[in-house]
CSV table of N, CA and C in Angstrom, one decimal:
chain,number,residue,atom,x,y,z
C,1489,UNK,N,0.8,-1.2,0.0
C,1489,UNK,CA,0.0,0.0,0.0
C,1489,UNK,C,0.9,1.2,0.0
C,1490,UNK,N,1.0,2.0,-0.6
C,1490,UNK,CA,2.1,3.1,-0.9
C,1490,UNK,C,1.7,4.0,-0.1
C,1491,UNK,N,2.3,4.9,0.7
C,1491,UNK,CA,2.4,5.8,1.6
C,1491,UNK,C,2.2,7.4,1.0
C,1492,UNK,N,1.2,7.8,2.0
C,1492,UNK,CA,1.0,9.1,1.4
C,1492,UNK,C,2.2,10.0,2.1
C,1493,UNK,N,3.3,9.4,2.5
C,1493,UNK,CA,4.3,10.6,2.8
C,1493,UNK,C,5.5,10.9,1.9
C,1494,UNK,N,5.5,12.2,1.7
C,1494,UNK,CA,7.0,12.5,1.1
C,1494,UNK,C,8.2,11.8,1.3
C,1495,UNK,N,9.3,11.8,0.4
C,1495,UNK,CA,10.5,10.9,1.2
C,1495,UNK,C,10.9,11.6,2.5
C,1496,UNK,N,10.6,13.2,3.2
C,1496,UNK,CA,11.1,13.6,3.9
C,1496,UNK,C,10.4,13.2,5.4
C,1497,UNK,N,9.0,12.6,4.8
C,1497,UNK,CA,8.5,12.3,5.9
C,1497,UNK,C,7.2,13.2,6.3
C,1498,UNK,N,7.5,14.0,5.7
C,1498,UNK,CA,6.2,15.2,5.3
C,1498,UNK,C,4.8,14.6,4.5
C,1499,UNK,N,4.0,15.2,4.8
C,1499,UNK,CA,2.8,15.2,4.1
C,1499,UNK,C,3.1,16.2,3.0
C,1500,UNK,N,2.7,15.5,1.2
C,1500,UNK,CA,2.7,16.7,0.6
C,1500,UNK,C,1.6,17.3,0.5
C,1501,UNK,N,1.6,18.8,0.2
C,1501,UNK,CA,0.5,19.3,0.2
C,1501,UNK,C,-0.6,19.0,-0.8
C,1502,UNK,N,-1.9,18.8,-0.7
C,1502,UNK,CA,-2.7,18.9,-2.1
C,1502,UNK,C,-2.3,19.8,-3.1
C,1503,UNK,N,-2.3,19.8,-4.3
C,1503,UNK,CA,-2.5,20.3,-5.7
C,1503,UNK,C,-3.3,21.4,-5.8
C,1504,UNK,N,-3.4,22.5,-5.9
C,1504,UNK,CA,-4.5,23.3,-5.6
C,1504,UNK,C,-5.4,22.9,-6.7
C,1505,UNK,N,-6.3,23.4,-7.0
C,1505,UNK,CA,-7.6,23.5,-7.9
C,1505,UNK,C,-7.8,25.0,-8.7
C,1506,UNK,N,-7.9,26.0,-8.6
C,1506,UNK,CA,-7.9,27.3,-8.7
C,1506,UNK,C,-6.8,27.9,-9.3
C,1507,UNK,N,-6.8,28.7,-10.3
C,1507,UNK,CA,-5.8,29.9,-10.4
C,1507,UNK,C,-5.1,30.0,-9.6
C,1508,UNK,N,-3.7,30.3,-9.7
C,1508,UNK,CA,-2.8,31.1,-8.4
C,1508,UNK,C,-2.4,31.8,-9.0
C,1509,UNK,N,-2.4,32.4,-10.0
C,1509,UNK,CA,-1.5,33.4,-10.9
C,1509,UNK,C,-2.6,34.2,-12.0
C,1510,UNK,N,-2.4,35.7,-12.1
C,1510,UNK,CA,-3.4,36.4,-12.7
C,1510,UNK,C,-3.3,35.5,-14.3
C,1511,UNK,N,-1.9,35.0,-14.5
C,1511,UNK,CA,-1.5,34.8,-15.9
C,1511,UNK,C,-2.5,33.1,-16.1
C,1512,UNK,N,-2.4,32.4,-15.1
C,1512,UNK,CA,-3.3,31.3,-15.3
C,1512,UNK,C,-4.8,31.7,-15.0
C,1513,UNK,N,-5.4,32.5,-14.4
C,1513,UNK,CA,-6.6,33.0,-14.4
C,1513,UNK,C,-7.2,33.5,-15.8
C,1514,UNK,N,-6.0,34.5,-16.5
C,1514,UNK,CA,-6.4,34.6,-18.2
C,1514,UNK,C,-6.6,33.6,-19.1
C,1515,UNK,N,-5.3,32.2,-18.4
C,1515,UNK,CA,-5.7,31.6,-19.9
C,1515,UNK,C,-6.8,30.7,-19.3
C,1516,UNK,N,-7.1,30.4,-18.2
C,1516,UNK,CA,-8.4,29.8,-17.9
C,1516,UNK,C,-10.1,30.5,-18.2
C,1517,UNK,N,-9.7,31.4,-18.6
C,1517,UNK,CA,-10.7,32.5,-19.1
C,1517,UNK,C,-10.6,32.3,-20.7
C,1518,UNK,N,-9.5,32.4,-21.4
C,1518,UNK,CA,-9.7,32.2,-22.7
C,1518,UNK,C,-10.3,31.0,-23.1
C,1519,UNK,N,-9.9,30.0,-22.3
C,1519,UNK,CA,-10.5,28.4,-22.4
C,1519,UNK,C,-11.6,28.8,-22.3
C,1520,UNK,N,-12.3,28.8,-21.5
C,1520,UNK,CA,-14.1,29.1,-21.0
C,1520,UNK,C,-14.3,30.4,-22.3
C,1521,UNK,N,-14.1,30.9,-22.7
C,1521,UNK,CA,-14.4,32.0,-23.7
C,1521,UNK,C,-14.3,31.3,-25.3
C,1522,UNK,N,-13.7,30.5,-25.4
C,1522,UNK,CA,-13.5,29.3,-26.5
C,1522,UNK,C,-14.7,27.8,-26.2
C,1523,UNK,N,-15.1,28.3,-25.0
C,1523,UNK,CA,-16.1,26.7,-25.2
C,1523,UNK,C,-15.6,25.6,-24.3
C,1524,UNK,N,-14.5,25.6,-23.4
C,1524,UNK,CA,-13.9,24.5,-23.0
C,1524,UNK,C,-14.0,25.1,-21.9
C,1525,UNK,N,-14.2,23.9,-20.8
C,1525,UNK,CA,-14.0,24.2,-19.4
C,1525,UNK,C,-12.5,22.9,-18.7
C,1526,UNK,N,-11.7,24.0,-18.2
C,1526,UNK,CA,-10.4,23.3,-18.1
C,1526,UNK,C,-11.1,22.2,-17.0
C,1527,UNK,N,-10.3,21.1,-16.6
C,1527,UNK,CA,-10.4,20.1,-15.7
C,1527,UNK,C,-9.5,20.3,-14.8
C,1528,UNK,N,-8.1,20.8,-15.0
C,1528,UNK,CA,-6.8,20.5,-14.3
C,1528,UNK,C,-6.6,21.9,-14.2
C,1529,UNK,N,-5.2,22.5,-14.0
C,1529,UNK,CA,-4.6,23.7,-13.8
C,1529,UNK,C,-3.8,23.8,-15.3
C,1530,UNK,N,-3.1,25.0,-15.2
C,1530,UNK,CA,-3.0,25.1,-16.7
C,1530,UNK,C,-1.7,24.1,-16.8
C,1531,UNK,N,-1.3,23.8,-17.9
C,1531,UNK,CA,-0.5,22.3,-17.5
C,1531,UNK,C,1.1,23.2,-17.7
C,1532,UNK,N,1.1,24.4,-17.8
C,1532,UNK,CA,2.0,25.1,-18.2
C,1532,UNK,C,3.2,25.5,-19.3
C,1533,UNK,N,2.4,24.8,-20.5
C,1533,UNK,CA,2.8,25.7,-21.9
C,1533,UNK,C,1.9,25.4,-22.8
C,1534,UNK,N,2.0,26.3,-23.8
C,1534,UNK,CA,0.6,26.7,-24.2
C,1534,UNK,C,0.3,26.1,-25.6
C,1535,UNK,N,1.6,24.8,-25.7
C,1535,UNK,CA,1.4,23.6,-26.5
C,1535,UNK,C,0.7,22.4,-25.8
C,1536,UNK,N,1.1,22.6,-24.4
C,1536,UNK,CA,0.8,20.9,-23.9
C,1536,UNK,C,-1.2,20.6,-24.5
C,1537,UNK,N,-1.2,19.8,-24.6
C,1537,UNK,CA,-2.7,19.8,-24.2
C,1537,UNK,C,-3.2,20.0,-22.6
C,1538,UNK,N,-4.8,20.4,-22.5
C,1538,UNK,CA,-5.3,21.0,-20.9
C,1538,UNK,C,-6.9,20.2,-21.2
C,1539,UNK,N,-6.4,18.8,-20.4
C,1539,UNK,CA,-7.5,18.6,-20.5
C,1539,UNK,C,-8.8,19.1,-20.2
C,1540,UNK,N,-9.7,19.2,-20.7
C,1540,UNK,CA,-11.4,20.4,-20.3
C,1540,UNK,C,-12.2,19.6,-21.5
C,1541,UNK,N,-13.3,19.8,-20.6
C,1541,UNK,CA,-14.7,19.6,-21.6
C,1541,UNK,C,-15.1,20.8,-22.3
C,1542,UNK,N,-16.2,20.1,-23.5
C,1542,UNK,CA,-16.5,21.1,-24.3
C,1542,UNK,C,-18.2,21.7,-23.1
C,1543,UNK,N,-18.0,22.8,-23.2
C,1543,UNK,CA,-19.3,23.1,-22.0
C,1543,UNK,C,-20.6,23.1,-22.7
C,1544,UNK,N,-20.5,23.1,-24.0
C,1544,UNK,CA,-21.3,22.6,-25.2
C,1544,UNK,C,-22.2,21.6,-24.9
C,1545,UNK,N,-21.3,20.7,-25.8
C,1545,UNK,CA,-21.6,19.4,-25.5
C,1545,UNK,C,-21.7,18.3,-24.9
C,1546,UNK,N,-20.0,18.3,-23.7
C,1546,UNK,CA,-19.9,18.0,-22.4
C,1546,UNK,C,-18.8,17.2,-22.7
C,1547,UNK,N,-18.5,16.7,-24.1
C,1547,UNK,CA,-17.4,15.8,-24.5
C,1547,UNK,C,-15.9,16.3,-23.9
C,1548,UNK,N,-15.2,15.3,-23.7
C,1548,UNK,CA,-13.6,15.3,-23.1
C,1548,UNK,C,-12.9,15.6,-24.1
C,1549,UNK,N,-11.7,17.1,-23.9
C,1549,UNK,CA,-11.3,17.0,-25.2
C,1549,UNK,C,-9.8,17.8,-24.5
C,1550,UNK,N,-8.8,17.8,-24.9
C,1550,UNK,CA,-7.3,18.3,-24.8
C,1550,UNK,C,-6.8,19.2,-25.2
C,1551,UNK,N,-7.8,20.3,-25.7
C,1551,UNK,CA,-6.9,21.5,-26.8
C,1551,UNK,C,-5.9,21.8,-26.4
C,1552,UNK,N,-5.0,22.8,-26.7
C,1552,UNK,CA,-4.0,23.3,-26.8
C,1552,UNK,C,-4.2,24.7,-26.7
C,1553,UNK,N,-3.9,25.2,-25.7
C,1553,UNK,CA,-4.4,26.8,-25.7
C,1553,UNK,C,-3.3,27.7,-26.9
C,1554,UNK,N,-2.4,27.3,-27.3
C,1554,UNK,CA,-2.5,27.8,-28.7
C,1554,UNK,C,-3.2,27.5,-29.7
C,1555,UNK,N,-4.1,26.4,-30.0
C,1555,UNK,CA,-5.0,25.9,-31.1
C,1555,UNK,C,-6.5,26.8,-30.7
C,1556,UNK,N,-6.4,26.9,-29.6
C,1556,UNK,CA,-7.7,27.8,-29.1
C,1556,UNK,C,-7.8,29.1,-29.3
C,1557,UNK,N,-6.2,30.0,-29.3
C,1557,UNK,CA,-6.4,30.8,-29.6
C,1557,UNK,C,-5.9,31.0,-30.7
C,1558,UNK,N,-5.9,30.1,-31.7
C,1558,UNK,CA,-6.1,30.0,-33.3
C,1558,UNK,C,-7.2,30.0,-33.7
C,1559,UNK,N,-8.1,29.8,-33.3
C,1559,UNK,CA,-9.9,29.2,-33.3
C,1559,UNK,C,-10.5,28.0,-33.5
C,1560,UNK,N,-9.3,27.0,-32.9
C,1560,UNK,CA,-9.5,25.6,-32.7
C,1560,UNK,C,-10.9,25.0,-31.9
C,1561,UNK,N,-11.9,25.0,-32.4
C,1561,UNK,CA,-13.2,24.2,-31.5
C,1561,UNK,C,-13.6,22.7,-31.5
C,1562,UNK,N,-14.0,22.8,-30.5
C,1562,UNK,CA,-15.0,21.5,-30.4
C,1562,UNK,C,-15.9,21.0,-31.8
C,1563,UNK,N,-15.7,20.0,-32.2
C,1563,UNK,CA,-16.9,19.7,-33.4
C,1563,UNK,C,-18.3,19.0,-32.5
C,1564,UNK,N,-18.5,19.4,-31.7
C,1564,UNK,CA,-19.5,19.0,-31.0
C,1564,UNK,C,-19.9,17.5,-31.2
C,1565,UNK,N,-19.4,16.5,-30.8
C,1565,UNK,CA,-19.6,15.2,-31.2
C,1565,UNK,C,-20.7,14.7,-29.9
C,1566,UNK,N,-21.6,14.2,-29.8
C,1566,UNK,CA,-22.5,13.6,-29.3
C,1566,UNK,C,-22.3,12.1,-28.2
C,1567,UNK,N,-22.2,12.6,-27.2
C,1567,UNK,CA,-22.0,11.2,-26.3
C,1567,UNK,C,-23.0,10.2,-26.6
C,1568,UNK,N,-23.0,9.0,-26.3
C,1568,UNK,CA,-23.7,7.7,-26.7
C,1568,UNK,C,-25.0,8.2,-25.7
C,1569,UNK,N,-25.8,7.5,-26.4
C,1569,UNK,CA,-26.9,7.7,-25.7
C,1569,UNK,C,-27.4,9.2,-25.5
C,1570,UNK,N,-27.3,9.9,-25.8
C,1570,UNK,CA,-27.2,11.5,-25.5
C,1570,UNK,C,-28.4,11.6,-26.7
C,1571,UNK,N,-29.4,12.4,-26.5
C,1571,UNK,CA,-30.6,12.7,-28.0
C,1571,UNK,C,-30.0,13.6,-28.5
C,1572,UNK,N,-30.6,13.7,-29.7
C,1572,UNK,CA,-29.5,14.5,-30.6
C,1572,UNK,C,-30.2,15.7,-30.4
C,1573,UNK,N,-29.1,16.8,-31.0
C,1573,UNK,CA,-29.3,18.2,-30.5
C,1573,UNK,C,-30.9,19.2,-31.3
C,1574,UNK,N,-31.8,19.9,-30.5
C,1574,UNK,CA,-32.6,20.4,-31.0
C,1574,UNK,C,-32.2,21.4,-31.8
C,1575,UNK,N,-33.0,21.9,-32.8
C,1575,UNK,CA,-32.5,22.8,-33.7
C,1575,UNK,C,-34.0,23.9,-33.8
């Protein structure tokens, strides 16, 4: 059973959840302003993918907050089971 202690013997601390920096607060804003709601913190470069759903549709998707801010979107793909969208 693997041990939740640091090698020092410490507890590490949780991961935060939230922004800690105005500069991650913007690109978490750009994400949500593009259709994507991040899952994680920003993964810290603006190639990685960040995983986030589409708030859309709800699908799991990885953009790249440079593809996002190229105008990279969601194609809205439809989860199983899910009725198709009204029009």
């Amino acid at each position: 059973m693997p041990t939740p202690y640091a090698p020092s013997g410490r507890l590490d601390p949780p991961e935060p959840t939230s922004p800690s920096t105005v500069e991650e607060l913007e690109r978490e804003e750009t994400m949500r302003a593009a259709g994507y709601k991040p899952k994680v913190r920003y993964p810290g470069a603006r190639s990685m993918p960040w995983p986030s759903e589409c708030i859309d549709c709800g699908a799991p998707r990885k953009p790249t907050l440079q593809d996002v801010e190229r105008g990279v979107r969601c194609q809205h793909v439809r989860r199983r089971g899910s009725p198709p969208p009204r029009r």
